[in-house]
Tab-separated table of C-alpha atoms in Angstrom:
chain	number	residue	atom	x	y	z
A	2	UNK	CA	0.000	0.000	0.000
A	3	UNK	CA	1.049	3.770	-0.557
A	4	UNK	CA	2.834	5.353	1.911
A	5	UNK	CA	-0.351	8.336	2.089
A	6	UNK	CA	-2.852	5.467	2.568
A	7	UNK	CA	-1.269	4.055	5.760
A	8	UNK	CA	-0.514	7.668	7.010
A	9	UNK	CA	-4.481	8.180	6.788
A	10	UNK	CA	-5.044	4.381	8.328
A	11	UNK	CA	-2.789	5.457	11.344
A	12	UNK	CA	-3.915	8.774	11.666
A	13	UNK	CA	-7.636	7.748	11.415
A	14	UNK	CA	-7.385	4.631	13.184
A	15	UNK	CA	-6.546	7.282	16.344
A	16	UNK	CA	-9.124	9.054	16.438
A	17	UNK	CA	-11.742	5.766	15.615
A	18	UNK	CA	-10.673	4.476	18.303
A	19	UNK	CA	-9.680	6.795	21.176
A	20	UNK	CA	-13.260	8.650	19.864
A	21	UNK	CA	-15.250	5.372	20.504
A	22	UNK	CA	-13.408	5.259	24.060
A	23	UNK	CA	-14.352	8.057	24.699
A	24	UNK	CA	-17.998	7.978	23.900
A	25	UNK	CA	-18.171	4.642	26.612
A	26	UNK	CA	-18.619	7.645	29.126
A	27	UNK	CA	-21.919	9.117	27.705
A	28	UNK	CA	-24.410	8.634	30.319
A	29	UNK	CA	-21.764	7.839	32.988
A	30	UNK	CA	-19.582	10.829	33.886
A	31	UNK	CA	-19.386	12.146	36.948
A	32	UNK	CA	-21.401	15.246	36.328
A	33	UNK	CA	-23.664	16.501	33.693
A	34	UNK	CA	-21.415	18.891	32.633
A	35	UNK	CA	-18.614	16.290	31.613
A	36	UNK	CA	-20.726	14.063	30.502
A	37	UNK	CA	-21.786	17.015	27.239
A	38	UNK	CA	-17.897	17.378	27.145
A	39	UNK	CA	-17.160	14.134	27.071
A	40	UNK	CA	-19.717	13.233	24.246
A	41	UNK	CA	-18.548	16.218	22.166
A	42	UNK	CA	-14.774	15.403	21.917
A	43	UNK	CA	-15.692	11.720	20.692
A	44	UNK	CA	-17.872	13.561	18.384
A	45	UNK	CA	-15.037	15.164	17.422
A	46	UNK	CA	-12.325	12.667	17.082
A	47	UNK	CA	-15.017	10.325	14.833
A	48	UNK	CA	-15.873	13.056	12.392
A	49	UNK	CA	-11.762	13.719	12.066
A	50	UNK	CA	-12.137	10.267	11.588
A	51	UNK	CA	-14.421	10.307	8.731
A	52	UNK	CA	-11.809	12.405	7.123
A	53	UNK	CA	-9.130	10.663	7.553
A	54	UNK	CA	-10.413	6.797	6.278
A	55	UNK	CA	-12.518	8.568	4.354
A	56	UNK	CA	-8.862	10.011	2.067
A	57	UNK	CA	-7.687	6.318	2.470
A	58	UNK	CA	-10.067	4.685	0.667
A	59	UNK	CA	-10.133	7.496	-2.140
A	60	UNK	CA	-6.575	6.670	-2.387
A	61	UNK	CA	-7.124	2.990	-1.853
A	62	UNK	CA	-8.935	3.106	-4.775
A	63	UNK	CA	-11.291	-0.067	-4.117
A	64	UNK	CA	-14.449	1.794	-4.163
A	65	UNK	CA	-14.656	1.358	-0.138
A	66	UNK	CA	-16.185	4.118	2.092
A	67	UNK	CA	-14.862	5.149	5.266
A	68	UNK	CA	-17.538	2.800	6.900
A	69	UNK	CA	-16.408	0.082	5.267
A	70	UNK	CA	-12.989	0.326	6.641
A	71	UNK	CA	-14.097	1.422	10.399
A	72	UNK	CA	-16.425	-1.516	10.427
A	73	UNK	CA	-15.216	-4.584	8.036
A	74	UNK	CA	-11.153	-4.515	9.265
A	75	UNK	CA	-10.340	-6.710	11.926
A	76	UNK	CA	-8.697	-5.899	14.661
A	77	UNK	CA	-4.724	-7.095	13.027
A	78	UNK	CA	-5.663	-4.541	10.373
A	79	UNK	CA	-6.136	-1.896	12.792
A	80	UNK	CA	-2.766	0.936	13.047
A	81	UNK	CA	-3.575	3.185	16.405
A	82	UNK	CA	-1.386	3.691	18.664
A	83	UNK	CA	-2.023	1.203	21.670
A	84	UNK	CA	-2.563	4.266	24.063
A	85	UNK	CA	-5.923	5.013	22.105
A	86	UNK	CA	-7.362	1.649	22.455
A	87	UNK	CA	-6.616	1.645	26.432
A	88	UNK	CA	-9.221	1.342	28.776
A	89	UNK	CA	-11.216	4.379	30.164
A	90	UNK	CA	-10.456	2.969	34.107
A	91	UNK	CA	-11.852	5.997	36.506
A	92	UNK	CA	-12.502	9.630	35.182
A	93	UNK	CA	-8.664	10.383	35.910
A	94	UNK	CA	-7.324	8.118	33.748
A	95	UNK	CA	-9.683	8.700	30.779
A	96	UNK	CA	-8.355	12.559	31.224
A	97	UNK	CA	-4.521	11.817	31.462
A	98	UNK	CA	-4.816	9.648	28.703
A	99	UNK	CA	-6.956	12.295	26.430
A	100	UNK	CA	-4.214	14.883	27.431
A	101	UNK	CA	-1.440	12.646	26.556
A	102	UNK	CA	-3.131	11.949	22.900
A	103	UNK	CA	-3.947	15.857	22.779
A	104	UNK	CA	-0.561	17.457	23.157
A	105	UNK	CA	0.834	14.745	20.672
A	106	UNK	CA	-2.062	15.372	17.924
A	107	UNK	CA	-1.894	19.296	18.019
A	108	UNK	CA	1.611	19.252	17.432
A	109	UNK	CA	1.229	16.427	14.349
A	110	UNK	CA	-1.441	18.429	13.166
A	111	UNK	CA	0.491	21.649	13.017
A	112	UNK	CA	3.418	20.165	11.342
A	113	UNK	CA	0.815	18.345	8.707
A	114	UNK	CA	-0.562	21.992	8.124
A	115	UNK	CA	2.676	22.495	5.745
A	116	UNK	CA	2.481	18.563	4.037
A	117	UNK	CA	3.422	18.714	0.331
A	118	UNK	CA	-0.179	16.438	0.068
A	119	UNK	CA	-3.000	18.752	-0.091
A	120	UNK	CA	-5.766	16.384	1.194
A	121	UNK	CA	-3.483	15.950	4.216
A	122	UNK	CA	-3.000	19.793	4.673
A	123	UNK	CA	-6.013	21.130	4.387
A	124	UNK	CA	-7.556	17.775	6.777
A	125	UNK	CA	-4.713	19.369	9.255
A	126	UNK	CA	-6.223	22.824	8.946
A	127	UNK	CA	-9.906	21.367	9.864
A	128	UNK	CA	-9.042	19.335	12.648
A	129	UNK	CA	-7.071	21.469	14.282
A	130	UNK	CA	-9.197	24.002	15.762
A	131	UNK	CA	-10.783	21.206	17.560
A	132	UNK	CA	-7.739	19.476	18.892
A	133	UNK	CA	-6.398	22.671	20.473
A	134	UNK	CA	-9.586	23.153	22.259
A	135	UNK	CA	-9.228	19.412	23.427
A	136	UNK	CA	-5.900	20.084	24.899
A	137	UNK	CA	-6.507	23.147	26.414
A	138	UNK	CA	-10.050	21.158	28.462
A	139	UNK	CA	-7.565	18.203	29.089
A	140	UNK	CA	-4.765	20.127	30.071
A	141	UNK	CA	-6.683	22.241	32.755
A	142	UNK	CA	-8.414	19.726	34.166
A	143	UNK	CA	-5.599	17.364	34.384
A	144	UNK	CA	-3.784	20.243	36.614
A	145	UNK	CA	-7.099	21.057	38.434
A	146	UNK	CA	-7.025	17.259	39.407
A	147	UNK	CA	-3.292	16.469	39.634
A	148	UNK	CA	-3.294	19.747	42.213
A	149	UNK	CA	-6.589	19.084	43.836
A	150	UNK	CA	-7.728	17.183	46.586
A	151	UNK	CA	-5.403	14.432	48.269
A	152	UNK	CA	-7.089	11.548	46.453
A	153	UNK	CA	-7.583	13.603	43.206
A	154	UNK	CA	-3.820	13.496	43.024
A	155	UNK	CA	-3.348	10.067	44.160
A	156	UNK	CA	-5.390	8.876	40.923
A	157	UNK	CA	-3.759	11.467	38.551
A	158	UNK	CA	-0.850	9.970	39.274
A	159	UNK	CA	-1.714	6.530	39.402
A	160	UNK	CA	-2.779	7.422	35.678
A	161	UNK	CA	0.010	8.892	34.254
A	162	UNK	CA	2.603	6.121	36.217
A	163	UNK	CA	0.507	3.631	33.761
A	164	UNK	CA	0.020	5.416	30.646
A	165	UNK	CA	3.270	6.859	30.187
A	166	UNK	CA	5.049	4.067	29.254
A	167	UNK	CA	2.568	4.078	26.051
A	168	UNK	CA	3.719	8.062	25.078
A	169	UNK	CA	6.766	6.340	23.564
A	170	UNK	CA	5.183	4.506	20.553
A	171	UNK	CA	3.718	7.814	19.179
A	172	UNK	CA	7.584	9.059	18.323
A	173	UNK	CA	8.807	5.827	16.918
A	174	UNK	CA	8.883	5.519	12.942
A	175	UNK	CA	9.010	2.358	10.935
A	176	UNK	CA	9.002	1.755	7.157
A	177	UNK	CA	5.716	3.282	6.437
A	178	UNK	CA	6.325	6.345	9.022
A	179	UNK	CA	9.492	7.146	7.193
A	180	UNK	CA	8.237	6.433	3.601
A	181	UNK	CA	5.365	8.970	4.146
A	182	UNK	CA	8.827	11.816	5.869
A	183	UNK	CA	10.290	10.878	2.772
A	184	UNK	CA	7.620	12.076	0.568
A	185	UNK	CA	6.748	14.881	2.193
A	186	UNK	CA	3.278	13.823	3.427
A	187	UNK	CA	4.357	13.524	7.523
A	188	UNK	CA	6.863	15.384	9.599
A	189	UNK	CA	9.557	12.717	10.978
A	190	UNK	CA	8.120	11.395	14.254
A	191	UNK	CA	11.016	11.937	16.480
A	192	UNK	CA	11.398	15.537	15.854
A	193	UNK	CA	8.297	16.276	17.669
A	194	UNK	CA	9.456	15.011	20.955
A	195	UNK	CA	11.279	17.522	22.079
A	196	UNK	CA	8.641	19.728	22.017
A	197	UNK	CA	6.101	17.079	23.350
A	198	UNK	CA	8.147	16.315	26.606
A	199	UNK	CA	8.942	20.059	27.115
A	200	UNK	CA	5.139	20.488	27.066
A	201	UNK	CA	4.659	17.309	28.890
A	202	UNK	CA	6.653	18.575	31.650
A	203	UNK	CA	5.379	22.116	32.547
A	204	UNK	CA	1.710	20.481	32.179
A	205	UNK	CA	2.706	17.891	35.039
A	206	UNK	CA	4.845	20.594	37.112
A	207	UNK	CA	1.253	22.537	37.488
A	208	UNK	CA	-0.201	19.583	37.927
A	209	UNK	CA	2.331	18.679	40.676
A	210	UNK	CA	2.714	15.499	39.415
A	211	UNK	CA	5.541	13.376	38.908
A	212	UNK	CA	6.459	12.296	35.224
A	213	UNK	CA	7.874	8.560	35.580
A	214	UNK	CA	11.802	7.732	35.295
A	215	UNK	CA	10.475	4.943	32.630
A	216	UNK	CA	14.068	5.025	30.125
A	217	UNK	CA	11.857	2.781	27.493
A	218	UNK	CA	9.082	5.746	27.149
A	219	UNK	CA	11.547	8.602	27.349
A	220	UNK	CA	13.410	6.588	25.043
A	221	UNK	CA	10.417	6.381	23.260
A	222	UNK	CA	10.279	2.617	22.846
A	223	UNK	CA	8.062	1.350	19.866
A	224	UNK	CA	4.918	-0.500	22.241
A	225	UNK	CA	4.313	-1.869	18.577
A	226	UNK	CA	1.660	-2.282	16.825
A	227	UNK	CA	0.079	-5.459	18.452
A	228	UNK	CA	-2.955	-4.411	19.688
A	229	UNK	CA	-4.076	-5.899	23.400
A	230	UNK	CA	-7.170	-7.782	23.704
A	231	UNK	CA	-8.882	-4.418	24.540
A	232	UNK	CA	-8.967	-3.696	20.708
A	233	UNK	CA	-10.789	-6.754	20.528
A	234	UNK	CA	-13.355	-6.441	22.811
A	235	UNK	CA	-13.959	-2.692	21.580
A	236	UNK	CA	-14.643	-3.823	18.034
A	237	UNK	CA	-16.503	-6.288	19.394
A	238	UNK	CA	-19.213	-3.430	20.393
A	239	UNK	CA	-18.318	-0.770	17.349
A	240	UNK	CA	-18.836	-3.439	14.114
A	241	UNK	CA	-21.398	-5.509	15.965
A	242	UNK	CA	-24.552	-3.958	13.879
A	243	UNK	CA	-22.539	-3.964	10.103
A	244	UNK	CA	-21.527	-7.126	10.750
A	245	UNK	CA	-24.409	-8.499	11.811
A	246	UNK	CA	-26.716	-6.673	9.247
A	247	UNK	CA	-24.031	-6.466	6.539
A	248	UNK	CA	-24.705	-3.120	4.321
A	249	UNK	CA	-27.914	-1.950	6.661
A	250	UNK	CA	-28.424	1.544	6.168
A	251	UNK	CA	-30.445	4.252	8.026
């Protein structure tokens, strides 16, 4: 496959899946208030993700839609990052881990703003505006939190002491990361994380929270790309209705 169609597989396999996380919380945050914010980022992340598959199968060139290849891949064919496809746990971990994603995606997104693909760019341009307001909710609440009350803190940084060791992944290229640097379509994955951990660290020093001494994260360590049976059971719940009616429409 082209190096632009995996870009848009990775890229919209991110926000599929983090976006369908997310929306497990609809009806079951902790106030009403977070519950509408909750719903509205997956909202979000699924219509970026409409974009994004939606470009891969144009490019595919297979006559799929971007429903068929949300709901008809299984879960080996999927290319998120594993920290997307983790579970929600409490309200603190569903945060850290949105805030983690967020600072990473705004800075892709920037740096896709000047891609020598079009399609890509001017995706980049759209989605942006709604990623920086997703860092900026996720970023001040994980400092309200981290700096809160006594247990507030405790789970923040129970949260970040287990998703960190996932950051690494999102800064580690392999042949298809590199093939789409090479052509201009992606900005070389390591040369956001200086930027990432210098952001990283003045969120978590407001937060008063402690980023782990984990050397295979800071290293950032490829995770890989196989996905934990959490993928699994996700898709389990996302496809069920296309596969079970195959082609239904509303």
């Amino acid at each position: 496959m082209s190096a632009l169609f995996e870009f848009c597989l990775r890229m919209g396999d991110n926000t599929l899946v983090l976006g369908h996380r997310v929306s497990e919380w609809c009806g079951h945050a902790p106030v009403l208030e977070e519950d509408i914010a909750l719903a509205n980022t997956a909202l979000d992340l699924i219509g970026q993700t409409q974009l994004w598959l939606g470009l891969a199968a144009e490019v595919q060139g297979e006559g799929k839609s971007a429903d068929d290849l949300a709901f008809l891949r299984d879960a080996w064919d999927f290319r998120n990052a594993l920290l997307c496809e983790l579970p929600n746990g409490d309200f603190g971990q569903t945060l850290m881990r949105q805030y983690l994603f967020d600072e990473w995606h705004c800075m892709m997104l920037n740096a896709l703003r000047s891609s020598t693909e079009k399609r890509v760019s001017d995706i980049a341009d759209k989605a942006i505006k709604e990623a920086s307001y997703h860092l900026e909710r996720s970023r001040d609440t994980v400092i309200g939190l981290g700096d809160g009350t006594t247990e507030s803190h405790a789970r923040m940084q129970a949260a970040l002491d287990y998703l960190y060791p996932y950051v690494g992944e999102l800064f580690v290229a392999d042949g298809h990361d590199e093939a789409a640097t090479k052509a201009g379509i992606a900005p070389d994955l390591a040369s956001l994380r200086d930027g990432y951990d210098a952001a990283l660290s003045a969120t978590m020093a407001a937060a008063m929270l402690t980023i782990p001494d984990d050397k295979f994260a800071h290293k950032g360590g490829r995770t890989g790309r196989m996905h934990t049976e959490h993928l699994g059971h996700m898709l389990t719940q996302m496809q069920w209705l296309q596969r079970a009616y195959p082609g239904a429409s509303w």
